[in-house]
Amino acid sequence: MDQTIVEPGSASAAAAAHPYYPPGVAMPSYAANTTPTPVLLAYFVAGISVLLAATYFVTQLARPRLPTGKIALILWFSLCGFIHLFFEGYFAVNWPDMVSRGDIFGQLWKEYSLSDSRYLTQDAFTVCMESVTAFLWGPLSFYTVYCIMTDHPLQYPLEIIISVGQIYGDVLYLSTCSYNELVYDLVYCRPERIYYYAYYLLCNGFWIVIPGYIVYLSVVEITTAFARVKALEAGKKEI
């Protein structure tokens, strides 16, 4: 993990000037965002809205009588597939020079990094965690959408596997950040509360609360199915 601190007034201090915490953390090739934050967030929201609308449209064409709960799962795992494979996959591929990226995804990552600068310092945990998330949970999320659409029984174990993986990764992500702050006094988030509560806690909280509920629903479905099979087998033995 590269968390070298540049001393104020040093020769490299000017090259490392940036808005990220901890103050002075080395980012020698940093290039500031050129797109205003509201515009960046609007692009992100618009992209997600188009994705969800398209997914809903296709679902209605393919399975018009699908229950609302199943539609919600399809929308969620479509969103997960997009975020994991394309957005987090972008980071997993471009992490070596993320601080200098100027495209929309690069600027979005630099905006989010105001709440966690580890994404711009080639931090080992974030690179490994995001790579696993992108290239494992991303494709599996899209496959889960297919399983739900076709009513394949594999949808339930896949929902549990992906959701537990998301919860586990998120818990490790949050806990390692807290550990570094408590033990080493390294604060990666800017002091403005919006970055901590809106970016860091809220954005990551979705991938704990929603997957947790999906695990519960899937466990109930699997348990109910096994109970029915067991009851049928018991009935056959009594005949």
PDB file of C-alpha atoms in Angstrom:
ATOM      1  CA  MET A   1       0.000   0.000   0.000  1.00  0.00           C
ATOM      2  CA  ASP A   2       1.545   3.284  -1.125  1.00  0.00           C
ATOM      3  CA  GLN A   3       0.618   5.921   1.447  1.00  0.00           C
ATOM      4  CA  THR A   4       3.795   8.019   1.264  1.00  0.00           C
ATOM      5  CA  ILE A   5       3.264  11.448   2.790  1.00  0.00           C
ATOM      6  CA  VAL A   6       4.810  14.437   1.018  1.00  0.00           C
ATOM      7  CA  GLU A   7       6.225  17.035   3.399  1.00  0.00           C
ATOM      8  CA  PRO A   8       4.856  20.571   2.888  1.00  0.00           C
ATOM      9  CA  GLY A   9       7.359  22.736   1.074  1.00  0.00           C
ATOM     10  CA  SER A  10       9.259  19.798  -0.422  1.00  0.00           C
ATOM     11  CA  ALA A  11      10.228  19.726  -4.092  1.00  0.00           C
ATOM     12  CA  SER A  12       7.441  17.319  -4.949  1.00  0.00           C
ATOM     13  CA  ALA A  13       4.751  19.064  -2.886  1.00  0.00           C
ATOM     14  CA  ALA A  14       3.466  21.123  -5.789  1.00  0.00           C
ATOM     15  CA  ALA A  15       3.193  18.061  -8.044  1.00  0.00           C
ATOM     16  CA  ALA A  16       1.304  16.216  -5.326  1.00  0.00           C
ATOM     17  CA  ALA A  17      -1.235  18.997  -4.663  1.00  0.00           C
ATOM     18  CA  HIS A  18      -4.709  17.462  -4.557  1.00  0.00           C
ATOM     19  CA  PRO A  19      -7.865  17.555  -2.405  1.00  0.00           C
ATOM     20  CA  TYR A  20      -7.542  14.050  -0.926  1.00  0.00           C
ATOM     21  CA  TYR A  21      -6.864  12.835   2.603  1.00  0.00           C
ATOM     22  CA  PRO A  22      -4.626  12.256   4.449  1.00  0.00           C
ATOM     23  CA  PRO A  23      -3.104  15.637   3.521  1.00  0.00           C
ATOM     24  CA  GLY A  24       0.083  15.232   1.534  1.00  0.00           C
ATOM     25  CA  VAL A  25      -0.444  11.628   0.447  1.00  0.00           C
ATOM     26  CA  ALA A  26       1.667  11.194  -2.684  1.00  0.00           C
ATOM     27  CA  MET A  27      -0.194  11.412  -6.002  1.00  0.00           C
ATOM     28  CA  PRO A  28       2.507  12.758  -8.347  1.00  0.00           C
ATOM     29  CA  SER A  29       0.569  12.230 -11.600  1.00  0.00           C
ATOM     30  CA  TYR A  30      -2.740  13.589 -10.290  1.00  0.00           C
ATOM     31  CA  ALA A  31      -4.936  15.413 -12.802  1.00  0.00           C
ATOM     32  CA  ALA A  32      -7.937  17.326 -11.475  1.00  0.00           C
ATOM     33  CA  ASN A  33     -11.428  16.548 -12.759  1.00  0.00           C
ATOM     34  CA  THR A  34     -12.633  18.801 -15.536  1.00  0.00           C
ATOM     35  CA  THR A  35     -16.327  17.908 -15.240  1.00  0.00           C
ATOM     36  CA  PRO A  36     -18.360  19.557 -12.431  1.00  0.00           C
ATOM     37  CA  THR A  37     -19.553  17.200  -9.714  1.00  0.00           C
ATOM     38  CA  PRO A  38     -23.313  17.704 -10.409  1.00  0.00           C
ATOM     39  CA  VAL A  39     -22.738  16.826 -14.068  1.00  0.00           C
ATOM     40  CA  LEU A  40     -20.735  13.714 -13.159  1.00  0.00           C
ATOM     41  CA  LEU A  41     -23.455  12.535 -10.778  1.00  0.00           C
ATOM     42  CA  ALA A  42     -26.120  13.297 -13.396  1.00  0.00           C
ATOM     43  CA  TYR A  43     -24.272  11.131 -15.931  1.00  0.00           C
ATOM     44  CA  PHE A  44     -24.086   8.302 -13.408  1.00  0.00           C
ATOM     45  CA  VAL A  45     -27.757   8.512 -12.433  1.00  0.00           C
ATOM     46  CA  ALA A  46     -28.795   8.782 -16.090  1.00  0.00           C
ATOM     47  CA  GLY A  47     -26.755   5.712 -17.005  1.00  0.00           C
ATOM     48  CA  ILE A  48     -28.294   3.658 -14.215  1.00  0.00           C
ATOM     49  CA  SER A  49     -31.785   4.893 -15.117  1.00  0.00           C
ATOM     50  CA  VAL A  50     -31.353   3.872 -18.748  1.00  0.00           C
ATOM     51  CA  LEU A  51     -30.046   0.457 -17.693  1.00  0.00           C
ATOM     52  CA  LEU A  52     -32.955  -0.190 -15.311  1.00  0.00           C
ATOM     53  CA  ALA A  53     -35.544   1.080 -17.796  1.00  0.00           C
ATOM     54  CA  ALA A  54     -34.157  -1.129 -20.563  1.00  0.00           C
ATOM     55  CA  THR A  55     -34.042  -4.130 -18.225  1.00  0.00           C
ATOM     56  CA  TYR A  56     -37.630  -3.544 -17.130  1.00  0.00           C
ATOM     57  CA  PHE A  57     -38.766  -3.194 -20.763  1.00  0.00           C
ATOM     58  CA  VAL A  58     -37.089  -6.462 -21.807  1.00  0.00           C
ATOM     59  CA  THR A  59     -38.485  -8.240 -18.737  1.00  0.00           C
ATOM     60  CA  GLN A  60     -42.018  -7.117 -19.563  1.00  0.00           C
ATOM     61  CA  LEU A  61     -41.642  -8.383 -23.120  1.00  0.00           C
ATOM     62  CA  ALA A  62     -40.156 -11.728 -22.144  1.00  0.00           C
ATOM     63  CA  ARG A  63     -42.082 -12.449 -18.911  1.00  0.00           C
ATOM     64  CA  PRO A  64     -45.119 -10.100 -18.686  1.00  0.00           C
ATOM     65  CA  ARG A  65     -46.669 -12.030 -15.778  1.00  0.00           C
ATOM     66  CA  LEU A  66     -43.561 -12.193 -13.655  1.00  0.00           C
ATOM     67  CA  PRO A  67     -44.260 -11.292  -9.986  1.00  0.00           C
ATOM     68  CA  THR A  68     -43.146  -7.885  -8.775  1.00  0.00           C
ATOM     69  CA  GLY A  69     -40.639  -9.427  -6.398  1.00  0.00           C
ATOM     70  CA  LYS A  70     -38.920 -11.280  -9.239  1.00  0.00           C
ATOM     71  CA  ILE A  71     -38.826  -8.120 -11.346  1.00  0.00           C
ATOM     72  CA  ALA A  72     -37.185  -6.296  -8.447  1.00  0.00           C
ATOM     73  CA  LEU A  73     -34.536  -9.034  -8.218  1.00  0.00           C
ATOM     74  CA  ILE A  74     -33.889  -8.824 -11.965  1.00  0.00           C
ATOM     75  CA  LEU A  75     -33.435  -5.063 -11.736  1.00  0.00           C
ATOM     76  CA  TRP A  76     -31.137  -5.391  -8.730  1.00  0.00           C
ATOM     77  CA  PHE A  77     -28.862  -8.043 -10.233  1.00  0.00           C
ATOM     78  CA  SER A  78     -28.780  -6.173 -13.550  1.00  0.00           C
ATOM     79  CA  LEU A  79     -27.594  -3.119 -11.635  1.00  0.00           C
ATOM     80  CA  CYS A  80     -25.049  -5.251  -9.756  1.00  0.00           C
ATOM     81  CA  GLY A  81     -23.784  -6.745 -13.000  1.00  0.00           C
ATOM     82  CA  PHE A  82     -23.306  -3.301 -14.536  1.00  0.00           C
ATOM     83  CA  ILE A  83     -21.689  -1.719 -11.463  1.00  0.00           C
ATOM     84  CA  HIS A  84     -19.428  -4.698 -10.765  1.00  0.00           C
ATOM     85  CA  LEU A  85     -18.334  -5.657 -14.269  1.00  0.00           C
ATOM     86  CA  PHE A  86     -18.109  -2.275 -15.978  1.00  0.00           C
ATOM     87  CA  PHE A  87     -17.617   0.382 -13.294  1.00  0.00           C
ATOM     88  CA  GLU A  88     -15.567  -1.621 -10.793  1.00  0.00           C
ATOM     89  CA  GLY A  89     -14.033  -3.537 -13.677  1.00  0.00           C
ATOM     90  CA  TYR A  90     -12.815  -0.190 -15.022  1.00  0.00           C
ATOM     91  CA  PHE A  91     -10.991   0.361 -11.736  1.00  0.00           C
ATOM     92  CA  ALA A  92      -9.605  -3.189 -11.710  1.00  0.00           C
ATOM     93  CA  VAL A  93      -8.054  -2.597 -15.144  1.00  0.00           C
ATOM     94  CA  ASN A  94      -6.960   1.037 -14.757  1.00  0.00           C
ATOM     95  CA  TRP A  95      -5.857   1.262 -11.119  1.00  0.00           C
ATOM     96  CA  PRO A  96      -2.163   1.933 -11.909  1.00  0.00           C
ATOM     97  CA  ASP A  97      -2.916   5.370 -13.388  1.00  0.00           C
ATOM     98  CA  MET A  98      -6.322   6.148 -11.880  1.00  0.00           C
ATOM     99  CA  VAL A  99      -5.173   9.544 -10.568  1.00  0.00           C
ATOM    100  CA  SER A 100      -4.588  10.814 -14.104  1.00  0.00           C
ATOM    101  CA  ARG A 101      -7.664   9.370 -15.832  1.00  0.00           C
ATOM    102  CA  GLY A 102      -9.864  11.976 -17.508  1.00  0.00           C
ATOM    103  CA  ASP A 103     -12.770   9.978 -18.962  1.00  0.00           C
ATOM    104  CA  ILE A 104     -16.169   9.834 -17.258  1.00  0.00           C
ATOM    105  CA  PHE A 105     -15.529   6.634 -15.288  1.00  0.00           C
ATOM    106  CA  GLY A 106     -12.101   7.907 -14.249  1.00  0.00           C
ATOM    107  CA  GLN A 107     -13.539  11.194 -13.044  1.00  0.00           C
ATOM    108  CA  LEU A 108     -16.336   9.378 -11.210  1.00  0.00           C
ATOM    109  CA  TRP A 109     -13.757   7.272  -9.389  1.00  0.00           C
ATOM    110  CA  LYS A 110     -11.790  10.393  -8.468  1.00  0.00           C
ATOM    111  CA  GLU A 111     -14.991  11.969  -7.187  1.00  0.00           C
ATOM    112  CA  TYR A 112     -15.802   8.915  -5.046  1.00  0.00           C
ATOM    113  CA  SER A 113     -12.193   8.819  -3.821  1.00  0.00           C
ATOM    114  CA  LEU A 114     -12.832  12.043  -1.924  1.00  0.00           C
ATOM    115  CA  SER A 115     -14.429   9.666   0.590  1.00  0.00           C
ATOM    116  CA  ASP A 116     -11.662   7.040   0.317  1.00  0.00           C
ATOM    117  CA  SER A 117      -8.331   8.011  -1.228  1.00  0.00           C
ATOM    118  CA  ARG A 118      -7.114   4.399  -1.232  1.00  0.00           C
ATOM    119  CA  TYR A 119      -8.547   4.089  -4.736  1.00  0.00           C
ATOM    120  CA  LEU A 120      -5.944   6.556  -6.007  1.00  0.00           C
ATOM    121  CA  THR A 121      -2.871   5.218  -4.183  1.00  0.00           C
ATOM    122  CA  GLN A 122      -2.681   1.701  -5.652  1.00  0.00           C
ATOM    123  CA  ASP A 123      -3.797   0.275  -2.306  1.00  0.00           C
ATOM    124  CA  ALA A 124      -3.421  -3.520  -2.349  1.00  0.00           C
ATOM    125  CA  PHE A 125      -6.728  -4.315  -0.646  1.00  0.00           C
ATOM    126  CA  THR A 126      -8.919  -2.127  -2.846  1.00  0.00           C
ATOM    127  CA  VAL A 127      -7.263  -3.402  -6.041  1.00  0.00           C
ATOM    128  CA  CYS A 128      -7.701  -7.069  -5.060  1.00  0.00           C
ATOM    129  CA  MET A 129     -11.190  -6.629  -3.620  1.00  0.00           C
ATOM    130  CA  GLU A 130     -12.487  -4.687  -6.617  1.00  0.00           C
ATOM    131  CA  SER A 131     -10.922  -7.162  -9.059  1.00  0.00           C
ATOM    132  CA  VAL A 132     -12.687 -10.118  -7.419  1.00  0.00           C
ATOM    133  CA  THR A 133     -15.946  -8.165  -7.286  1.00  0.00           C
ATOM    134  CA  ALA A 134     -15.699  -7.124 -10.935  1.00  0.00           C
ATOM    135  CA  PHE A 135     -14.726 -10.371 -12.586  1.00  0.00           C
ATOM    136  CA  LEU A 136     -16.557 -12.833 -10.328  1.00  0.00           C
ATOM    137  CA  TRP A 137     -19.715 -11.176  -9.005  1.00  0.00           C
ATOM    138  CA  GLY A 138     -20.225  -9.121 -12.179  1.00  0.00           C
ATOM    139  CA  PRO A 139     -20.698 -11.983 -14.673  1.00  0.00           C
ATOM    140  CA  LEU A 140     -22.494 -14.108 -12.072  1.00  0.00           C
ATOM    141  CA  SER A 141     -24.980 -11.278 -11.492  1.00  0.00           C
ATOM    142  CA  PHE A 142     -25.901 -11.236 -15.180  1.00  0.00           C
ATOM    143  CA  TYR A 143     -26.204 -15.029 -15.169  1.00  0.00           C
ATOM    144  CA  THR A 144     -28.478 -14.786 -12.147  1.00  0.00           C
ATOM    145  CA  VAL A 145     -30.720 -12.423 -14.124  1.00  0.00           C
ATOM    146  CA  TYR A 146     -30.975 -15.111 -16.814  1.00  0.00           C
ATOM    147  CA  CYS A 147     -31.804 -17.772 -14.211  1.00  0.00           C
ATOM    148  CA  ILE A 148     -34.558 -15.626 -12.704  1.00  0.00           C
ATOM    149  CA  MET A 149     -35.978 -14.814 -16.140  1.00  0.00           C
ATOM    150  CA  THR A 150     -36.107 -18.512 -17.061  1.00  0.00           C
ATOM    151  CA  ASP A 151     -37.228 -19.619 -13.587  1.00  0.00           C
ATOM    152  CA  HIS A 152     -34.171 -21.844 -13.264  1.00  0.00           C
ATOM    153  CA  PRO A 153     -33.765 -23.311  -9.738  1.00  0.00           C
ATOM    154  CA  LEU A 154     -30.105 -22.278  -9.740  1.00  0.00           C
ATOM    155  CA  GLN A 155     -31.249 -18.705  -9.144  1.00  0.00           C
ATOM    156  CA  TYR A 156     -31.584 -19.268  -5.394  1.00  0.00           C
ATOM    157  CA  PRO A 157     -28.080 -20.594  -4.609  1.00  0.00           C
ATOM    158  CA  LEU A 158     -26.607 -17.973  -6.946  1.00  0.00           C
ATOM    159  CA  GLU A 159     -28.487 -15.211  -5.137  1.00  0.00           C
ATOM    160  CA  ILE A 160     -27.075 -16.434  -1.830  1.00  0.00           C
ATOM    161  CA  ILE A 161     -23.497 -16.844  -3.125  1.00  0.00           C
ATOM    162  CA  ILE A 162     -23.352 -13.405  -4.753  1.00  0.00           C
ATOM    163  CA  SER A 163     -25.091 -11.641  -1.868  1.00  0.00           C
ATOM    164  CA  VAL A 164     -22.860 -13.210   0.791  1.00  0.00           C
ATOM    165  CA  GLY A 165     -19.825 -12.294  -1.320  1.00  0.00           C
ATOM    166  CA  GLN A 166     -21.031  -8.704  -1.581  1.00  0.00           C
ATOM    167  CA  ILE A 167     -21.648  -8.460   2.161  1.00  0.00           C
ATOM    168  CA  TYR A 168     -18.279 -10.037   2.975  1.00  0.00           C
ATOM    169  CA  GLY A 169     -16.394  -7.731   0.610  1.00  0.00           C
ATOM    170  CA  ASP A 170     -18.195  -4.653   1.888  1.00  0.00           C
ATOM    171  CA  VAL A 171     -17.595  -5.556   5.540  1.00  0.00           C
ATOM    172  CA  LEU A 172     -13.878  -6.068   4.844  1.00  0.00           C
ATOM    173  CA  TYR A 173     -13.747  -2.815   2.904  1.00  0.00           C
ATOM    174  CA  LEU A 174     -15.355  -0.798   5.695  1.00  0.00           C
ATOM    175  CA  SER A 175     -13.492  -2.553   8.499  1.00  0.00           C
ATOM    176  CA  THR A 176     -10.009  -2.172   6.979  1.00  0.00           C
ATOM    177  CA  CYS A 177     -10.652   1.537   6.542  1.00  0.00           C
ATOM    178  CA  SER A 178     -11.805   1.851  10.158  1.00  0.00           C
ATOM    179  CA  TYR A 179      -8.846  -0.232  11.370  1.00  0.00           C
ATOM    180  CA  ASN A 180      -6.323   2.048   9.655  1.00  0.00           C
ATOM    181  CA  GLU A 181      -8.022   5.084  11.149  1.00  0.00           C
ATOM    182  CA  LEU A 182      -8.161   3.683  14.694  1.00  0.00           C
ATOM    183  CA  VAL A 183      -4.716   2.042  14.769  1.00  0.00           C
ATOM    184  CA  TYR A 184      -2.598   4.201  12.446  1.00  0.00           C
ATOM    185  CA  ASP A 185      -4.605   7.434  12.532  1.00  0.00           C
ATOM    186  CA  LEU A 186      -4.915   7.349   8.734  1.00  0.00           C
ATOM    187  CA  VAL A 187      -8.085   9.127   7.598  1.00  0.00           C
ATOM    188  CA  TYR A 188      -8.872   8.601   3.917  1.00  0.00           C
ATOM    189  CA  CYS A 189     -12.070  10.679   3.798  1.00  0.00           C
ATOM    190  CA  ARG A 190     -12.283  14.443   3.523  1.00  0.00           C
ATOM    191  CA  PRO A 191     -13.788  16.164   6.598  1.00  0.00           C
ATOM    192  CA  GLU A 192     -16.960  17.313   4.809  1.00  0.00           C
ATOM    193  CA  ARG A 193     -19.729  15.063   6.105  1.00  0.00           C
ATOM    194  CA  ILE A 194     -21.326  14.599   2.683  1.00  0.00           C
ATOM    195  CA  TYR A 195     -18.399  12.467   1.571  1.00  0.00           C
ATOM    196  CA  TYR A 196     -18.558  10.238   4.622  1.00  0.00           C
ATOM    197  CA  TYR A 197     -22.329   9.801   4.856  1.00  0.00           C
ATOM    198  CA  ALA A 198     -23.435  10.022   1.205  1.00  0.00           C
ATOM    199  CA  TYR A 199     -20.470   8.477  -0.618  1.00  0.00           C
ATOM    200  CA  TYR A 200     -18.818   6.178   1.896  1.00  0.00           C
ATOM    201  CA  LEU A 201     -21.659   4.931   4.117  1.00  0.00           C
ATOM    202  CA  LEU A 202     -24.778   5.229   1.942  1.00  0.00           C
ATOM    203  CA  CYS A 203     -23.305   3.947  -1.316  1.00  0.00           C
ATOM    204  CA  ASN A 204     -21.725   0.964   0.400  1.00  0.00           C
ATOM    205  CA  GLY A 205     -24.672   0.383   2.732  1.00  0.00           C
ATOM    206  CA  PHE A 206     -26.859  -0.618  -0.205  1.00  0.00           C
ATOM    207  CA  TRP A 207     -24.597  -3.639  -0.775  1.00  0.00           C
ATOM    208  CA  ILE A 208     -25.079  -4.820   2.798  1.00  0.00           C
ATOM    209  CA  VAL A 209     -28.774  -4.202   3.456  1.00  0.00           C
ATOM    210  CA  ILE A 210     -30.210  -5.374   0.118  1.00  0.00           C
ATOM    211  CA  PRO A 211     -28.012  -8.497  -0.217  1.00  0.00           C
ATOM    212  CA  GLY A 212     -28.851  -9.370   3.384  1.00  0.00           C
ATOM    213  CA  TYR A 213     -32.567  -9.308   2.586  1.00  0.00           C
ATOM    214  CA  ILE A 214     -32.001 -11.340  -0.592  1.00  0.00           C
ATOM    215  CA  VAL A 215     -30.133 -13.988   1.402  1.00  0.00           C
ATOM    216  CA  TYR A 216     -33.101 -14.203   3.758  1.00  0.00           C
ATOM    217  CA  LEU A 217     -35.596 -14.584   0.878  1.00  0.00           C
ATOM    218  CA  SER A 218     -33.480 -17.219  -0.879  1.00  0.00           C
ATOM    219  CA  VAL A 219     -32.965 -19.241   2.300  1.00  0.00           C
ATOM    220  CA  VAL A 220     -36.736 -19.226   2.876  1.00  0.00           C
ATOM    221  CA  GLU A 221     -37.345 -20.432  -0.705  1.00  0.00           C
ATOM    222  CA  ILE A 222     -34.771 -23.224  -0.456  1.00  0.00           C
ATOM    223  CA  THR A 223     -35.950 -24.298   3.004  1.00  0.00           C
ATOM    224  CA  THR A 224     -39.580 -24.361   1.848  1.00  0.00           C
ATOM    225  CA  ALA A 225     -38.690 -26.416  -1.235  1.00  0.00           C
ATOM    226  CA  PHE A 226     -36.778 -28.994   0.797  1.00  0.00           C
ATOM    227  CA  ALA A 227     -39.611 -29.183   3.336  1.00  0.00           C
ATOM    228  CA  ARG A 228     -42.089 -29.913   0.527  1.00  0.00           C
ATOM    229  CA  VAL A 229     -39.873 -32.611  -0.939  1.00  0.00           C
ATOM    230  CA  LYS A 230     -39.419 -34.155   2.482  1.00  0.00           C
ATOM    231  CA  ALA A 231     -43.177 -34.134   3.068  1.00  0.00           C
ATOM    232  CA  LEU A 232     -43.811 -35.777  -0.318  1.00  0.00           C
ATOM    233  CA  GLU A 233     -41.247 -38.480   0.380  1.00  0.00           C
ATOM    234  CA  ALA A 234     -42.767 -39.119   3.791  1.00  0.00           C
ATOM    235  CA  GLY A 235     -46.224 -39.406   2.184  1.00  0.00           C
ATOM    236  CA  LYS A 236     -44.971 -41.940  -0.349  1.00  0.00           C
ATOM    237  CA  LYS A 237     -43.469 -44.093   2.391  1.00  0.00           C
ATOM    238  CA  GLU A 238     -46.784 -44.162   4.260  1.00  0.00           C
ATOM    239  CA  ILE A 239     -48.672 -45.449   1.216  1.00  0.00           C
TER     240      ILE A 239
END
